[in-house]
mmCIF file with all atom_site columns, C-alpha atoms in Angstrom:
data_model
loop_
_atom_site.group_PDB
_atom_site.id
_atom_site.type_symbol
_atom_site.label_atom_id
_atom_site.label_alt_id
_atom_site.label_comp_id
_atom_site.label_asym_id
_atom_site.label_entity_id
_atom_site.label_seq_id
_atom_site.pdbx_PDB_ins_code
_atom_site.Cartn_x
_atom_site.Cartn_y
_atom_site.Cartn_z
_atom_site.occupancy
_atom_site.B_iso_or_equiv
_atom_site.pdbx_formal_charge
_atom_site.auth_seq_id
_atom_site.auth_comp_id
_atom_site.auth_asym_id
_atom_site.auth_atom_id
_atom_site.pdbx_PDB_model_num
ATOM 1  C CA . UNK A 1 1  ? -70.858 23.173 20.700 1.00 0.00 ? 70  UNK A CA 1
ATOM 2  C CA . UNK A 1 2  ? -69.901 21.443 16.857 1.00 0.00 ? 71  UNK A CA 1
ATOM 3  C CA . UNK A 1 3  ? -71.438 18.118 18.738 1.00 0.00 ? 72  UNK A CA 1
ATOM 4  C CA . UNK A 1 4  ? -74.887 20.102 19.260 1.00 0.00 ? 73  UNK A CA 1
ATOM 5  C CA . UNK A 1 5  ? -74.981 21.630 16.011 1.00 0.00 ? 74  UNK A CA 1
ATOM 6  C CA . UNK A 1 6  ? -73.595 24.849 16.668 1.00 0.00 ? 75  UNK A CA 1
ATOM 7  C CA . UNK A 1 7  ? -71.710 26.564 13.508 1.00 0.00 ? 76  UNK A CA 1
ATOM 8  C CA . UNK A 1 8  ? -68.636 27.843 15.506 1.00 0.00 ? 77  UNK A CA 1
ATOM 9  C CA . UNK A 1 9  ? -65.847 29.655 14.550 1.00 0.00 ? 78  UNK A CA 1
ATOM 10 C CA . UNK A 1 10 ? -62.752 29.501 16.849 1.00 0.00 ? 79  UNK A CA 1
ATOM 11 C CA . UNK A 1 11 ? -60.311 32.319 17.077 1.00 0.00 ? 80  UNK A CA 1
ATOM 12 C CA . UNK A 1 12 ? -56.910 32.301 19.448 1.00 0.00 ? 81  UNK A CA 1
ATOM 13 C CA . UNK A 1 13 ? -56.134 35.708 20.005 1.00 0.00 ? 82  UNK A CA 1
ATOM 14 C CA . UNK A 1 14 ? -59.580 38.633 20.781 1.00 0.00 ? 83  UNK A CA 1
ATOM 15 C CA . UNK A 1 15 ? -57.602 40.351 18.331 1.00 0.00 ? 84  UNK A CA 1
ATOM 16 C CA . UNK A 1 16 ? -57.998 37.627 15.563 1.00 0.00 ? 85  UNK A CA 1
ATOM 17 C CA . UNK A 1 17 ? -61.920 37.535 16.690 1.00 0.00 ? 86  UNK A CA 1
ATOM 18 C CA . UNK A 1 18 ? -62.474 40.832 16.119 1.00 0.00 ? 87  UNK A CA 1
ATOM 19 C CA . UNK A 1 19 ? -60.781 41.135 12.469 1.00 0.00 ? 88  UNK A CA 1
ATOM 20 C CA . UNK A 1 20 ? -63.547 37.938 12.303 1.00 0.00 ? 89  UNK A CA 1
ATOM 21 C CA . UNK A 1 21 ? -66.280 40.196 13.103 1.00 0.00 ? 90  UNK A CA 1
ATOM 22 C CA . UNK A 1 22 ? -65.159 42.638 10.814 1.00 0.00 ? 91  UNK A CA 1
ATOM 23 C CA . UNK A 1 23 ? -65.902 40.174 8.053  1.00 0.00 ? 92  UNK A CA 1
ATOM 24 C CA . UNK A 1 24 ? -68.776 37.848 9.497  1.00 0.00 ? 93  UNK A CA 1
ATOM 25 C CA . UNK A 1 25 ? -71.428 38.163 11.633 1.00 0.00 ? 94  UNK A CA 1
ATOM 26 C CA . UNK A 1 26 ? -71.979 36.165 15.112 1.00 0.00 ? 95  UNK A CA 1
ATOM 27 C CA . UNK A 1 27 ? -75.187 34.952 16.962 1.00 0.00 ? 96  UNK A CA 1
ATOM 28 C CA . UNK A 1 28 ? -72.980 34.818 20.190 1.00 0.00 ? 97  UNK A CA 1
ATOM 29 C CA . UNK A 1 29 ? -69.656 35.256 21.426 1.00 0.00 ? 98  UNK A CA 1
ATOM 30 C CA . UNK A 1 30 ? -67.713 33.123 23.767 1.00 0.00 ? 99  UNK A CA 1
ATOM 31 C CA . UNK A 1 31 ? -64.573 34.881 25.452 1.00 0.00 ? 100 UNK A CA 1
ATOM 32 C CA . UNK A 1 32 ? -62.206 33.817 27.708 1.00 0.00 ? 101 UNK A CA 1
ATOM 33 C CA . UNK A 1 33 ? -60.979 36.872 30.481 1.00 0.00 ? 102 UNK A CA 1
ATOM 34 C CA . UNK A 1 34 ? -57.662 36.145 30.170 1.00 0.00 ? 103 UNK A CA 1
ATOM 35 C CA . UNK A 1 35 ? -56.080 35.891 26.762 1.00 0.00 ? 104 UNK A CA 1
ATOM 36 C CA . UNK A 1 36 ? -52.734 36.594 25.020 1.00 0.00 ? 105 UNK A CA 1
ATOM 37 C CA . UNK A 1 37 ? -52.667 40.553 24.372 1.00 0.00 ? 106 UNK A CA 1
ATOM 38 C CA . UNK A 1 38 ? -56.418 41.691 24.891 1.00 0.00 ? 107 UNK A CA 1
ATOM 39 C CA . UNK A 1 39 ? -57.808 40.522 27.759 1.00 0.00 ? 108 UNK A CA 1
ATOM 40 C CA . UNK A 1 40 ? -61.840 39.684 27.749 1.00 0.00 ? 109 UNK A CA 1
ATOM 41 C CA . UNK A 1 41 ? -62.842 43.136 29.268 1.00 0.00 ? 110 UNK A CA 1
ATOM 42 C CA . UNK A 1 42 ? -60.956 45.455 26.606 1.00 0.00 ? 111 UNK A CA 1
ATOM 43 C CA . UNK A 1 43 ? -62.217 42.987 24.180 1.00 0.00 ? 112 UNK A CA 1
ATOM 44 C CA . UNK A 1 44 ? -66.277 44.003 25.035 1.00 0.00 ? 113 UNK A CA 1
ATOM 45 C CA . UNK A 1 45 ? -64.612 47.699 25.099 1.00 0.00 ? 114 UNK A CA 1
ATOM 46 C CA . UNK A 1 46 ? -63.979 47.438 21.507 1.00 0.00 ? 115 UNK A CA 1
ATOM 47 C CA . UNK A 1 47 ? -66.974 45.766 20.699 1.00 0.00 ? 116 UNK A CA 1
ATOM 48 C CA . UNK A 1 48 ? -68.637 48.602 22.211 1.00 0.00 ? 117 UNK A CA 1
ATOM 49 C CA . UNK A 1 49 ? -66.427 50.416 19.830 1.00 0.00 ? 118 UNK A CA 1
ATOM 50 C CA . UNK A 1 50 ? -67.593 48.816 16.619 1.00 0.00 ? 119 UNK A CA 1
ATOM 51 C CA . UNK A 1 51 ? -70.792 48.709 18.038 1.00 0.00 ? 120 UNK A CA 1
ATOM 52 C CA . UNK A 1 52 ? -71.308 45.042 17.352 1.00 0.00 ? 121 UNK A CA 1
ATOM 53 C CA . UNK A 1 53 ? -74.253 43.584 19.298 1.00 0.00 ? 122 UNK A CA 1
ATOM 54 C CA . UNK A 1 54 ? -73.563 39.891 19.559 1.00 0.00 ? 123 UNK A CA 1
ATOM 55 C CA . UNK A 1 55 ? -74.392 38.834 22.949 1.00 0.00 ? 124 UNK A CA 1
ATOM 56 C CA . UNK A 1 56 ? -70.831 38.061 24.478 1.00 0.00 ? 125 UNK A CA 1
ATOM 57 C CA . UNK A 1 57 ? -70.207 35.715 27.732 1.00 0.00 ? 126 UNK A CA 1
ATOM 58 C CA . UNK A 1 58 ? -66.964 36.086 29.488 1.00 0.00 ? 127 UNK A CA 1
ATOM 59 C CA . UNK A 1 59 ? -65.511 32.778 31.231 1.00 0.00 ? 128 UNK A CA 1
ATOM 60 C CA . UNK A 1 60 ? -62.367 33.124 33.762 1.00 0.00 ? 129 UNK A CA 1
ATOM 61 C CA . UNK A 1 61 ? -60.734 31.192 36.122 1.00 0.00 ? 130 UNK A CA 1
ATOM 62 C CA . UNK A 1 62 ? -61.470 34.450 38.493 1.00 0.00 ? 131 UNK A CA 1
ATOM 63 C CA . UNK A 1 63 ? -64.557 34.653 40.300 1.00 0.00 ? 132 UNK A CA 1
ATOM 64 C CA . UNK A 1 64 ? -63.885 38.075 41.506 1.00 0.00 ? 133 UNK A CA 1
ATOM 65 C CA . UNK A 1 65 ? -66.997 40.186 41.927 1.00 0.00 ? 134 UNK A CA 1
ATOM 66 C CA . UNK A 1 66 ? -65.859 43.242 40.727 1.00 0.00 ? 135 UNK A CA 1
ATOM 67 C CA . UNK A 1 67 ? -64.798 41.844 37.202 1.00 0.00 ? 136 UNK A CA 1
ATOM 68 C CA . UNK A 1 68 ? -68.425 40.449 36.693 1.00 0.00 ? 137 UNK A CA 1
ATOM 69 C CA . UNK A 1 69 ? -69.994 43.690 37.375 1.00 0.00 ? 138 UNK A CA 1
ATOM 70 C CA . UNK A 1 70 ? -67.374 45.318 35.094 1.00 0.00 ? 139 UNK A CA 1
ATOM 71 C CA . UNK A 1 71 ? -68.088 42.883 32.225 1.00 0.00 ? 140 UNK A CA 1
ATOM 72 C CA . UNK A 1 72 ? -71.694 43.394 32.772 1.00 0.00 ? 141 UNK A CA 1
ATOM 73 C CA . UNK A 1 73 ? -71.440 47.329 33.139 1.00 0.00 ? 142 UNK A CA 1
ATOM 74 C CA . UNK A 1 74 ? -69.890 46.809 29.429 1.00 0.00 ? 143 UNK A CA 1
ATOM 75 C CA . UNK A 1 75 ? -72.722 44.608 28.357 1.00 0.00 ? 144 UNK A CA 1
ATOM 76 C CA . UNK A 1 76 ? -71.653 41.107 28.547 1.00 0.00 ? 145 UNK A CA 1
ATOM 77 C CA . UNK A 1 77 ? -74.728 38.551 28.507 1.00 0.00 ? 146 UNK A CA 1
ATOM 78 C CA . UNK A 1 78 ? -73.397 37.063 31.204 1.00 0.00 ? 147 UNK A CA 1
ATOM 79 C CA . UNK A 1 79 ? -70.101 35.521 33.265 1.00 0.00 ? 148 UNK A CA 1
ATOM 80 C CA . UNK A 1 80 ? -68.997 31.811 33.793 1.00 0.00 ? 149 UNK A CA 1
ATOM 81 C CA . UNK A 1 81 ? -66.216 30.386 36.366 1.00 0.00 ? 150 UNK A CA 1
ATOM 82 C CA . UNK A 1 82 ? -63.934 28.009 35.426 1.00 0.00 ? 151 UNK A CA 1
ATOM 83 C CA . UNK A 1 83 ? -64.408 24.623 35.368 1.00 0.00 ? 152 UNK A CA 1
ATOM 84 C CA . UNK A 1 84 ? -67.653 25.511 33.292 1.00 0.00 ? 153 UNK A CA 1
ATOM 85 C CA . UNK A 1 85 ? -70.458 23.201 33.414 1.00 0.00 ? 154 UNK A CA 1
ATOM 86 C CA . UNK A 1 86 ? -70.873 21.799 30.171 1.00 0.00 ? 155 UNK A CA 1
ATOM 87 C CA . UNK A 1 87 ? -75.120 21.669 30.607 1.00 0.00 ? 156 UNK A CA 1
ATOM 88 C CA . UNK A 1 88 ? -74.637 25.665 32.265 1.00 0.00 ? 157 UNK A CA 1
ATOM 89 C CA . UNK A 1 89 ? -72.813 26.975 28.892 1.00 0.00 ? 158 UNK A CA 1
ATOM 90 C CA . UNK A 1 90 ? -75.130 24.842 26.646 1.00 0.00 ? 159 UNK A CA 1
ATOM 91 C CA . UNK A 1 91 ? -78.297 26.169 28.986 1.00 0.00 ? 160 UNK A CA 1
ATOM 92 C CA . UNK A 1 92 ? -76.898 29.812 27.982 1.00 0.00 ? 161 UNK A CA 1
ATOM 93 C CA . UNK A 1 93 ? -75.660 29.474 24.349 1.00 0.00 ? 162 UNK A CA 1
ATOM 94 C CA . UNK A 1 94 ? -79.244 27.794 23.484 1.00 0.00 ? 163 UNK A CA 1
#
């Protein structure tokens, strides 16, 4: 995203990003499902929470149909599968 002049800000841990969003504001979010401690769903839960309105879209390695409507239901901008295409991502981010 740095490469096509995107200002990013990179975060290992949803629980690191939000303390970021406490501090900063975001165009967009980029979240993996599975991370270590908060997983990508309870993530957009607390963002929900906060009521922070960045658009946020969840990538996994699980293309299970029930956790894309959950993300969605909790207003994710949309859902990627893993390997993500790097035009797909750069499509959606732009």
């Amino acid at each position: 995203m740095e490469k096509e002049g995107f200002d990013v800000h990179l975060e290992s841990t949803a629980e690191k990003g939000l303390t970021a969003l406490d501090h900063d504001q975001f165009d967009l979010i980029l979240s993996d499902y599975r991370m270590p401690g908060m997983d990508g769903i309870e993530m957009l839960s607390a963002l929900n929470d906060k009521k922070i309105e960045a658009p946020l879209i969840l990538i996994t390695s699980y293309g299970d149909i029930k956790l894309a409507v959950k993300a969605m239901k909790l207003g994710a901008s949309d859902y990627l599968t893993k390997p993500v295409n790097p035009e797909e991502l750069l499509a959606l981010v732009s």
